[in-house]
Short mmCIF file of C-alpha atoms and ligand atoms in Angstrom, two decimals:
data_model
loop_
_atom_site.label_atom_id
_atom_site.label_comp_id
_atom_site.label_asym_id
_atom_site.label_seq_id
_atom_site.Cartn_x
_atom_site.Cartn_y
_atom_site.Cartn_z
CA MET O 1175 24.05 -22.57 9.56
CA PRO O 1176 20.94 -20.33 9.15
CA LEU O 1177 20.29 -17.25 11.30
CA LEU O 1178 18.63 -18.38 14.47
CA PHE O 1179 17.02 -15.68 16.65
CA GLY O 1180 16.30 -15.74 20.39
CA THR O 1181 15.71 -19.23 21.82
CA ALA O 1182 15.51 -20.90 18.35
CA LYS O 1183 17.72 -24.02 17.92
CA PHE O 1184 17.71 -27.47 16.46
CA ASN O 1185 17.16 -30.48 18.76
CA GLU O 1186 18.62 -33.99 18.51
CA GLN O 1187 15.96 -34.96 16.02
CA GLU O 1188 17.11 -32.09 13.87
CA HIS O 1189 13.79 -30.29 14.43
CA LEU O 1190 13.70 -26.51 14.91
CA THR O 1191 12.61 -25.65 18.39
CA ILE O 1192 11.55 -22.24 19.67
CA GLY O 1193 10.89 -21.41 23.31
CA GLY O 1194 11.68 -25.08 24.01
CA CYS O 1195 8.80 -26.23 21.76
CA ASP O 1196 9.35 -28.47 18.74
CA THR O 1197 7.94 -26.67 15.71
CA VAL O 1198 7.18 -29.93 13.95
CA VAL O 1199 4.91 -30.81 16.88
CA LEU O 1200 3.37 -27.33 16.82
CA ALA O 1201 2.66 -27.65 13.09
CA GLU O 1202 0.89 -30.93 13.76
CA LYS O 1203 -1.05 -29.52 16.69
CA TYR O 1204 -2.12 -26.17 15.12
CA GLY O 1205 -1.65 -26.77 11.40
CA THR O 1206 0.19 -24.53 8.94
CA PRO O 1207 0.81 -21.75 8.08
CA LEU O 1208 1.54 -21.04 11.69
CA PHE O 1209 3.04 -17.95 13.33
CA VAL O 1210 5.26 -18.94 16.28
CA TYR O 1211 6.27 -16.16 18.64
CA ASP O 1212 9.26 -16.50 21.01
CA VAL O 1213 7.99 -14.77 24.14
CA ALA O 1214 11.35 -14.74 25.84
CA HIS O 1215 12.79 -12.84 22.90
CA VAL O 1216 10.03 -10.24 23.06
CA ARG O 1217 10.75 -9.76 26.80
CA GLU O 1218 14.45 -9.43 26.16
CA ARG O 1219 13.88 -6.77 23.52
CA ALA O 1220 11.36 -4.85 25.68
CA ARG O 1221 13.78 -4.88 28.64
CA GLY O 1222 16.72 -3.86 26.39
CA PHE O 1223 14.94 -0.56 25.73
CA LYS O 1224 13.33 -0.07 29.11
CA GLN O 1225 16.29 -0.96 31.37
CA THR O 1226 18.77 1.08 29.36
CA PHE O 1227 16.73 4.23 29.99
CA ASN O 1228 16.33 3.32 33.65
CA SER O 1229 20.05 2.57 34.14
CA LEU O 1230 20.82 6.01 32.68
CA GLY O 1231 18.44 7.56 35.14
CA VAL O 1232 16.26 9.06 32.39
CA LYS O 1233 12.55 9.41 32.80
CA ASN O 1234 11.05 7.48 29.92
CA LYS O 1235 8.23 5.61 28.36
CA VAL O 1236 8.76 2.74 25.94
CA ILE O 1237 5.65 2.59 23.82
CA TYR O 1238 5.13 -0.45 21.61
CA ALA O 1239 3.72 0.29 18.16
CA SER O 1240 0.63 -1.93 17.99
CA LYS O 1241 0.53 -1.88 14.19
CA ALA O 1242 3.57 -4.23 14.03
CA PHE O 1243 1.54 -7.01 15.62
CA CYS O 1244 -1.22 -6.95 18.21
CA CYS O 1245 -3.73 -9.28 19.79
CA LEU O 1246 -5.08 -9.71 23.35
CA ALA O 1247 -2.15 -11.90 24.41
CA MET O 1248 0.34 -9.41 23.09
CA TYR O 1249 -1.10 -6.62 25.22
CA LYS O 1250 -0.98 -8.86 28.30
CA LEU O 1251 2.71 -9.42 27.57
CA LEU O 1252 3.28 -5.60 27.21
CA GLU O 1253 1.59 -4.99 30.55
CA GLU O 1254 3.84 -7.58 32.17
CA GLU O 1255 6.93 -5.82 30.74
CA GLU O 1256 5.59 -2.44 31.75
CA LEU O 1257 5.54 -1.01 28.23
CA GLY O 1258 2.93 1.31 26.90
CA CYS O 1259 1.41 1.00 23.42
CA ASP O 1260 0.35 3.25 20.66
CA VAL O 1261 -2.72 2.67 18.60
CA VAL O 1262 -3.71 4.11 15.28
CA SER O 1263 -7.38 3.18 14.99
CA GLY O 1264 -10.48 2.58 17.03
CA GLY O 1265 -9.92 -1.18 16.42
CA GLU O 1266 -6.45 -1.17 17.84
CA LEU O 1267 -7.68 0.95 20.83
CA TYR O 1268 -10.47 -1.51 21.46
CA THR O 1269 -8.16 -4.48 21.35
CA ALA O 1270 -5.62 -2.78 23.66
CA ILE O 1271 -8.29 -2.02 26.24
CA LYS O 1272 -9.81 -5.52 26.01
CA GLY O 1273 -6.26 -6.87 26.33
CA GLY O 1274 -5.90 -5.10 29.65
CA MET O 1275 -3.72 -2.16 28.74
CA SER O 1276 -4.17 0.61 31.24
CA PRO O 1277 -5.56 3.60 29.29
CA GLU O 1278 -2.98 5.90 30.78
CA ASN O 1279 -0.35 3.87 28.95
CA ILE O 1280 -2.04 4.18 25.55
CA GLU O 1281 -1.23 6.87 23.03
CA PHE O 1282 -3.26 7.52 19.95
CA HIS O 1283 -1.65 8.29 16.63
CA GLY O 1284 -2.76 8.74 13.08
CA ASN O 1285 -3.16 11.30 10.30
CA ASN O 1286 -6.91 10.89 9.96
CA LYS O 1287 -8.47 9.93 13.27
CA THR O 1288 -12.22 10.11 12.86
CA LYS O 1289 -14.57 11.99 15.15
CA GLU O 1290 -15.86 8.63 16.47
CA GLU O 1291 -12.37 7.41 17.13
CA LEU O 1292 -11.35 10.57 18.94
CA SER O 1293 -14.50 10.57 21.02
CA TYR O 1294 -13.91 6.90 21.97
CA ALA O 1295 -10.28 7.66 22.94
CA VAL O 1296 -11.40 10.60 25.10
CA ASP O 1297 -14.16 8.56 26.74
CA GLN O 1298 -11.58 5.81 27.50
CA ASN O 1299 -9.24 8.40 29.06
CA VAL O 1300 -6.23 7.44 26.92
CA GLY O 1301 -3.00 8.82 28.28
CA MET O 1302 -1.99 10.77 25.20
CA ILE O 1303 -3.37 11.82 21.88
CA ILE O 1304 -0.70 12.79 19.31
CA ILE O 1305 -2.26 15.59 17.23
CA ASP O 1306 -1.27 15.26 13.60
CA ASN O 1307 -2.86 18.18 11.72
CA PHE O 1308 -4.88 21.41 11.98
CA TYR O 1309 -8.17 19.56 11.23
CA GLU O 1310 -7.54 17.39 14.25
CA ILE O 1311 -6.83 20.37 16.59
CA ASP O 1312 -10.28 21.70 15.86
CA LEU O 1313 -12.03 18.33 15.88
CA LEU O 1314 -10.53 17.22 19.19
CA SER O 1315 -11.06 20.62 20.79
CA THR O 1316 -14.76 20.55 19.83
CA ILE O 1317 -15.13 17.00 21.25
CA LEU O 1318 -13.48 18.02 24.50
CA LYS O 1319 -15.66 21.10 24.89
CA GLU O 1320 -18.75 19.07 24.31
CA LYS O 1321 -17.64 16.57 26.95
CA GLY O 1322 -16.33 19.18 29.28
CA LYS O 1323 -12.96 17.37 29.43
CA GLN O 1324 -9.31 18.16 29.05
CA GLN O 1325 -6.81 15.81 27.25
CA LYS O 1326 -3.10 15.39 27.39
CA VAL O 1327 -1.66 15.86 23.92
CA MET O 1328 1.52 15.99 21.98
CA PHE O 1329 1.90 17.14 18.39
CA ARG O 1330 3.73 15.42 15.60
CA ILE O 1331 6.47 17.28 13.80
CA THR O 1332 8.15 16.39 10.53
CA PRO O 1333 11.65 17.66 11.21
CA GLY O 1334 12.83 17.18 7.67
CA VAL O 1335 15.29 14.40 8.27
CA ASP O 1336 15.81 11.74 5.62
CA ALA O 1337 16.59 8.47 7.26
CA GLU O 1338 18.39 6.21 4.88
CA THR O 1339 15.74 3.59 4.34
CA HIS O 1340 13.21 2.46 1.80
CA GLU O 1341 11.15 5.25 0.28
CA TYR O 1342 7.76 3.66 1.03
CA ILE O 1343 8.37 3.66 4.75
CA LEU O 1344 9.97 7.09 4.97
CA THR O 1345 7.92 9.42 7.08
CA GLY O 1346 10.23 12.01 8.60
CA GLN O 1347 10.88 14.08 5.46
CA VAL O 1348 9.06 17.20 4.45
CA ASP O 1349 6.86 15.68 1.72
CA SER O 1350 4.84 13.47 4.06
CA LYS O 1351 1.20 13.02 4.86
CA PHE O 1352 2.13 12.86 8.56
CA GLY O 1353 2.64 15.70 11.04
CA PHE O 1354 3.24 19.47 11.02
CA ASP O 1355 6.05 20.61 8.80
CA VAL O 1356 8.75 22.80 10.41
CA MET O 1357 10.15 24.53 7.34
CA SER O 1358 6.95 26.24 6.21
CA GLY O 1359 6.15 27.41 9.75
CA GLN O 1360 3.12 25.12 10.15
CA ALA O 1361 4.58 23.54 13.22
CA THR O 1362 4.85 26.90 14.95
CA ASP O 1363 1.30 27.82 13.94
CA ALA O 1364 0.06 24.53 15.42
CA LEU O 1365 1.95 25.16 18.61
CA GLU O 1366 0.28 28.56 19.06
CA LYS O 1367 -3.17 27.10 18.38
CA ILE O 1368 -2.74 24.22 20.79
CA LEU O 1369 -1.29 26.42 23.52
CA ALA O 1370 -4.25 28.78 23.23
CA ASP O 1371 -6.73 25.98 23.70
CA GLU O 1372 -7.55 25.31 27.35
CA ASN O 1373 -8.93 21.82 26.67
CA LEU O 1374 -5.70 20.69 25.18
CA LEU O 1375 -2.91 20.02 27.73
CA LEU O 1376 0.31 20.13 25.64
CA LYS O 1377 2.99 17.84 26.99
CA GLY O 1378 5.50 17.79 24.20
CA ALA O 1379 6.49 17.11 20.66
CA HIS O 1380 6.84 13.95 18.60
CA CYS O 1381 8.69 12.87 15.50
CA HIS O 1382 9.09 9.57 13.75
CA ILE O 1383 11.76 9.62 11.00
CA GLY O 1384 11.30 6.27 9.39
CA SER O 1385 11.60 2.51 9.72
CA GLN O 1386 14.18 -0.18 9.67
CA ILE O 1387 16.96 2.30 10.50
CA PHE O 1388 20.23 0.64 11.31
CA SER O 1389 22.41 3.44 12.79
CA ALA O 1390 21.99 6.23 15.30
CA GLU O 1391 22.81 9.01 12.88
CA GLY O 1392 19.28 9.69 11.68
CA PHE O 1393 18.05 9.88 15.23
CA LEU O 1394 20.85 12.23 16.22
CA ALA O 1395 20.05 14.49 13.28
CA ALA O 1396 16.41 14.43 14.30
CA VAL O 1397 17.29 15.14 17.95
CA GLU O 1398 19.34 18.16 16.85
CA LYS O 1399 16.57 19.56 14.64
CA MET O 1400 13.97 18.99 17.22
CA LEU O 1401 15.92 20.72 19.98
CA LEU O 1402 16.56 23.70 17.67
CA ILE O 1403 12.92 24.20 16.98
CA LEU O 1404 12.00 23.58 20.62
CA ASN O 1405 14.55 26.08 21.70
CA ASP O 1406 13.13 28.69 19.26
CA TRP O 1407 9.71 28.12 20.76
CA LYS O 1408 11.06 28.47 24.26
CA LYS O 1409 12.54 31.91 23.27
CA THR O 1410 9.42 33.01 21.34
CA PHE O 1411 6.59 31.65 23.46
CA GLY O 1412 8.26 30.70 26.76
CA TYR O 1413 7.10 27.12 26.08
CA THR O 1414 9.31 24.16 27.20
CA VAL O 1415 8.30 20.59 26.52
CA ASP O 1416 7.94 18.02 29.31
CA ILE O 1417 8.29 15.12 26.86
CA LEU O 1418 10.25 14.54 23.73
CA ASN O 1419 8.96 11.59 21.75
CA MET O 1420 11.46 10.30 19.21
CA GLY O 1421 9.21 7.66 17.60
CA GLY O 1422 10.30 4.22 16.44
CA GLY O 1423 11.97 2.75 13.46
CA PHE O 1424 14.89 0.86 15.07
CA GLY O 1425 16.12 -1.75 12.60
CA VAL O 1426 16.18 -5.52 12.86
CA GLN O 1427 17.80 -8.44 11.14
CA TYR O 1428 15.91 -10.12 8.35
CA THR O 1429 18.93 -11.68 6.67
CA GLU O 1430 22.68 -11.78 7.31
CA ALA O 1431 23.05 -8.62 5.24
CA ASP O 1432 21.28 -6.63 7.96
CA ASP O 1433 23.41 -5.27 10.75
CA PRO O 1434 21.35 -3.03 13.05
CA LEU O 1435 22.41 -1.54 16.42
CA GLU O 1436 21.21 -3.23 19.58
CA PRO O 1437 18.27 -1.61 21.40
CA GLU O 1438 20.65 -0.55 24.16
CA ALA O 1439 22.88 1.34 21.72
CA PHE O 1440 19.96 3.22 20.11
CA VAL O 1441 18.74 4.35 23.57
CA LYS O 1442 22.20 5.42 24.68
CA ALA O 1443 22.76 7.41 21.51
CA ILE O 1444 19.41 9.17 21.72
CA VAL O 1445 19.85 10.01 25.44
CA ASN O 1446 23.42 11.33 24.87
CA GLY O 1447 22.23 13.29 21.85
CA VAL O 1448 19.45 14.90 23.83
CA LYS O 1449 21.82 15.63 26.73
CA ASP O 1450 24.36 17.27 24.45
CA GLN O 1451 21.76 19.45 22.74
CA CYS O 1452 20.07 20.44 25.97
CA GLU O 1453 23.42 21.45 27.49
CA LEU O 1454 24.43 23.36 24.43
CA LEU O 1455 21.12 25.30 24.33
CA ASP O 1456 20.56 25.44 28.07
CA TYR O 1457 17.28 23.60 27.62
CA ALA O 1458 15.65 21.69 30.44
CA PHE O 1459 16.23 17.92 29.92
CA PRO O 1460 12.84 16.41 28.98
CA GLU O 1461 11.35 13.02 29.54
CA ILE O 1462 12.18 10.81 26.59
CA TRP O 1463 9.65 8.49 24.92
CA ILE O 1464 10.26 6.00 22.09
CA GLU O 1465 7.91 3.93 20.03
CA PRO O 1466 9.60 0.70 18.87
CA GLY O 1467 7.38 -1.73 16.93
CA ARG O 1468 9.37 -3.95 14.59
CA SER O 1469 12.44 -4.05 16.83
CA ILE O 1470 10.41 -5.65 19.64
CA ILE O 1471 8.49 -8.20 17.65
CA ALA O 1472 10.01 -8.91 14.23
CA GLU O 1473 12.79 -11.38 15.13
CA ALA O 1474 10.56 -13.06 17.73
CA GLY O 1475 8.23 -14.32 14.97
CA THR O 1476 8.77 -17.35 12.69
CA THR O 1477 6.23 -18.56 10.13
CA ILE O 1478 6.03 -22.33 9.62
CA TYR O 1479 4.71 -23.34 6.22
CA SER O 1480 4.11 -26.72 4.61
CA ILE O 1481 5.77 -27.39 1.32
CA GLY O 1482 3.31 -28.13 -1.55
CA SER O 1483 3.74 -28.22 -5.27
CA GLN O 1484 7.06 -27.59 -6.97
CA LYS O 1485 7.64 -26.49 -10.52
CA VAL O 1486 11.01 -26.98 -12.18
CA ILE O 1487 11.58 -25.04 -15.41
CA PRO O 1488 14.84 -26.51 -16.76
CA ASP O 1489 17.62 -23.93 -16.85
CA VAL O 1490 15.17 -21.22 -15.70
CA ARG O 1491 13.81 -21.65 -12.24
CA HIS O 1492 12.85 -23.95 -9.42
CA TYR O 1493 9.55 -22.81 -7.84
CA VAL O 1494 8.65 -24.16 -4.40
CA SER O 1495 5.08 -23.39 -3.26
CA VAL O 1496 4.05 -23.12 0.36
CA ASP O 1497 0.52 -23.14 1.85
CA GLY O 1498 0.54 -19.39 2.64
CA GLY O 1499 1.97 -16.33 0.90
CA MET O 1500 0.92 -12.76 0.38
CA GLY O 1501 -2.15 -13.21 2.55
CA ASP O 1502 -0.03 -13.80 5.68
CA ASN O 1503 3.05 -11.80 4.63
CA ILE O 1504 2.47 -9.13 2.06
CA ARG O 1505 5.83 -7.34 2.67
CA PRO O 1506 7.83 -8.95 -0.11
CA ALA O 1507 5.07 -8.14 -2.62
CA LEU O 1508 4.49 -4.61 -1.15
CA TYR O 1509 8.03 -3.41 -0.62
CA ASP O 1510 10.40 -5.98 -1.97
CA ALA O 1511 11.17 -7.04 1.62
CA VAL O 1512 13.80 -9.75 1.82
CA TYR O 1513 13.56 -12.73 4.19
CA ASP O 1514 15.52 -15.84 5.00
CA GLY O 1515 14.46 -19.32 6.01
CA PHE O 1516 15.29 -23.01 6.21
CA LEU O 1517 13.67 -26.36 6.68
CA ALA O 1518 12.16 -26.80 10.19
CA ASN O 1519 12.03 -30.61 10.23
CA ARG O 1520 15.63 -31.41 9.24
CA ILE O 1521 18.86 -29.51 9.13
CA SER O 1522 19.50 -28.44 5.58
CA THR O 1523 23.19 -29.45 5.48
CA GLU O 1524 23.71 -29.26 1.77
CA ALA O 1525 21.80 -26.44 0.24
CA THR O 1526 22.01 -27.54 -3.36
CA GLN O 1527 19.05 -26.03 -5.12
CA GLU O 1528 18.54 -22.37 -5.91
CA SER O 1529 14.82 -21.94 -5.36
CA ARG O 1530 12.10 -19.36 -5.32
CA ILE O 1531 9.60 -19.62 -2.48
CA VAL O 1532 6.10 -18.65 -3.67
CA GLY O 1533 2.67 -18.63 -2.09
CA LYS O 1534 -0.69 -20.07 -3.15
CA TYR O 1535 -2.38 -16.76 -4.10
CA CYS O 1536 -3.39 -15.98 -7.65
CA GLU O 1537 -0.78 -13.32 -8.33
CA SER O 1538 2.57 -13.75 -9.99
CA GLY O 1539 3.79 -11.24 -7.47
CA ASP O 1540 2.98 -13.66 -4.63
CA VAL O 1541 6.64 -14.40 -3.95
CA LEU O 1542 7.92 -14.80 -0.40
CA ILE O 1543 11.66 -15.32 -1.14
CA LYS O 1544 13.08 -14.58 -4.59
CA ASN O 1545 16.27 -16.64 -4.37
CA ILE O 1546 17.31 -19.08 -1.67
CA ASP O 1547 19.48 -22.14 -1.75
CA LEU O 1548 17.61 -25.12 -0.26
CA PRO O 1549 18.05 -28.88 -0.33
CA PRO O 1550 15.67 -31.03 -2.41
CA MET O 1551 12.33 -30.97 -0.66
CA ASN O 1552 9.17 -33.03 -0.53
CA PRO O 1553 5.62 -32.42 0.70
CA GLU O 1554 6.48 -33.72 4.23
CA ASP O 1555 8.88 -30.86 4.71
CA LEU O 1556 8.19 -27.74 6.74
CA PHE O 1557 9.69 -24.34 5.75
CA ALA O 1558 10.50 -21.89 8.50
CA MET O 1559 10.58 -18.29 7.41
CA THR O 1560 12.36 -16.20 10.04
CA SER O 1561 11.92 -12.69 11.39
CA THR O 1562 8.30 -12.51 10.30
CA GLY O 1563 6.93 -11.19 13.59
CA ALA O 1564 6.37 -7.58 12.48
CA TYR O 1565 3.86 -6.41 9.83
CA GLY O 1566 3.19 -10.00 8.83
CA TYR O 1567 0.08 -11.14 10.72
CA SER O 1568 -0.95 -7.49 11.28
CA MET O 1569 -1.25 -7.00 7.56
CA ALA O 1570 -2.81 -10.38 6.93
CA ASN O 1571 -5.82 -10.47 4.63
CA ASN O 1572 -8.33 -12.87 3.11
CA TYR O 1573 -7.30 -12.53 -0.51
CA ASN O 1574 -8.68 -15.46 -2.49
CA ARG O 1575 -10.61 -16.26 0.69
CA ASN O 1576 -7.71 -17.99 2.21
CA LEU O 1577 -7.91 -18.30 5.98
CA LYS O 1578 -5.71 -16.19 8.24
CA PRO O 1579 -3.22 -18.42 10.06
CA ALA O 1580 -3.12 -19.31 13.71
CA VAL O 1581 -0.69 -17.55 16.08
CA VAL O 1582 0.97 -19.42 18.93
CA PHE O 1583 3.12 -18.01 21.79
CA VAL O 1584 5.89 -20.26 23.07
CA GLU O 1585 8.00 -19.94 26.22
CA ASN O 1586 9.77 -22.35 28.56
CA GLY O 1587 8.53 -25.46 26.71
CA GLN O 1588 4.89 -24.28 26.86
CA ASP O 1589 2.81 -23.35 23.83
CA LYS O 1590 -0.28 -21.15 24.07
CA LEU O 1591 -2.62 -20.34 21.25
CA ALA O 1592 -2.75 -16.51 20.92
CA VAL O 1593 -4.98 -16.22 17.81
CA ARG O 1594 -6.98 -19.17 16.49
CA ARG O 1595 -6.91 -20.04 12.86
CA GLU O 1596 -9.77 -18.63 10.85
CA THR O 1597 -12.55 -21.01 9.69
CA PHE O 1598 -14.74 -21.01 6.58
CA GLU O 1599 -17.61 -19.90 8.82
CA ASP O 1600 -15.57 -16.90 9.91
CA LEU O 1601 -15.08 -16.03 6.23
CA ILE O 1602 -18.78 -15.69 5.58
CA ALA O 1603 -19.67 -14.30 8.95
CA LEU O 1604 -20.01 -10.72 7.62
CA ASP O 1605 -21.73 -11.70 4.35
CA CYS O 1606 -25.47 -10.96 4.05
CA GLU O 1607 -27.68 -13.16 1.97
C1 PLP P 3146 5.15 2.75 12.53
C2 PLP P 3146 5.37 3.71 13.65
C3 PLP P 3146 6.19 3.28 14.69
C4 PLP P 3146 6.90 1.95 14.73
O1 PLP P 3146 7.79 1.76 13.76
P1 PLP P 3146 8.74 0.51 13.76
O2 PLP P 3146 9.58 0.63 12.52
O3 PLP P 3146 7.90 -0.68 13.69
O4 PLP P 3146 9.59 0.61 14.97
C5 PLP P 3146 6.34 4.19 15.71
N1 PLP P 3146 5.73 5.43 15.75
C6 PLP P 3146 4.98 5.83 14.68
C7 PLP P 3146 4.37 7.17 14.72
C8 PLP P 3146 4.79 4.95 13.62
O5 PLP P 3146 4.07 5.38 12.57
#
């Protein structure tokens, strides 16, 4: 049996259903490729983080990382679940505000926020700006002085923790483009500069140690390092943080080989880690913020593709082409990401054929799944690729001028279009004659 997430199951007709909706019917109604999001699963994940903090009596903020997937409907869902969001560009900020996020619950991240973006964020009264570098301290300070405003800020620290994960998505180590490095003393210099600036209201420190992390160890190591430096700053400058933001990176299941902790377990580990360190150092227990992206949205998403051409090279390979590919999911091509899948319109009882699932883009690297055992297929079949909810649609592009897919939200037997499929007219909308 394939891995089924959330509400996904097969009905009597042997069709995959998600949120009580038949994916074969959805494919007919909206076309393929189609992203289907299991809203109940998103809610369950969101509550897993939020309620664990609350049950432990810890002041918290769970901030969804927009970059994993965002659209107006997603922000509406976040508001319903009382999550905040982070944004990393003017475009994400615009979408969040249009989607009804309250500005107070938005935090702004990024290693090269432009002057225009920072001004926009200040004008919109975003709740928090996470300062990433010295250039930004000056830029933001100048903007605030011009506007005669103050802004709540945190600053991002690279604590020098190597989370065991893929190199491309490693951001907590010293050699990183993100944040202020602790070892060289830059983080301390930044603290002094920010504290001395009356337009910047420093609320705390942030770190983000990586992505797709399966165990609590990396977070505990980061908590320990963060508290050590915070305690140094308390002694040297008499400065104590109100908020400790431990970032995101909580792992999810793409295939059976993946075995991440549950959201509840990550939260408990972090809270206990912070409590232990605070007691040890006699440091006031701060509010704890986290920024899960993937762990809220990845497993909730399934991409439905139609099967097209197949190429069988005797004794070499069986290629199965689908009607999408690296334009709607670039992760396999970009970082060798591994996915699983199965037929959506019939239960693949005997998986007889070792196949390679490829897309329709003009690149040999346009591979979605390198090796997967599937039954013999024909062009009436639908292929469901699972756990595609994070960094799939959000990284979608128009390579080869293929159209970006539609996105549909499903819950309790209801389907709702969240993002319509692109049209040829959309494709030339920006072109000037
Ligand atoms: C990407 C990112 C996140 C979310 O990471 P996930 O792996 O999707 O949980 C959170 N915080 C920051 C600063 C990030 O860059």
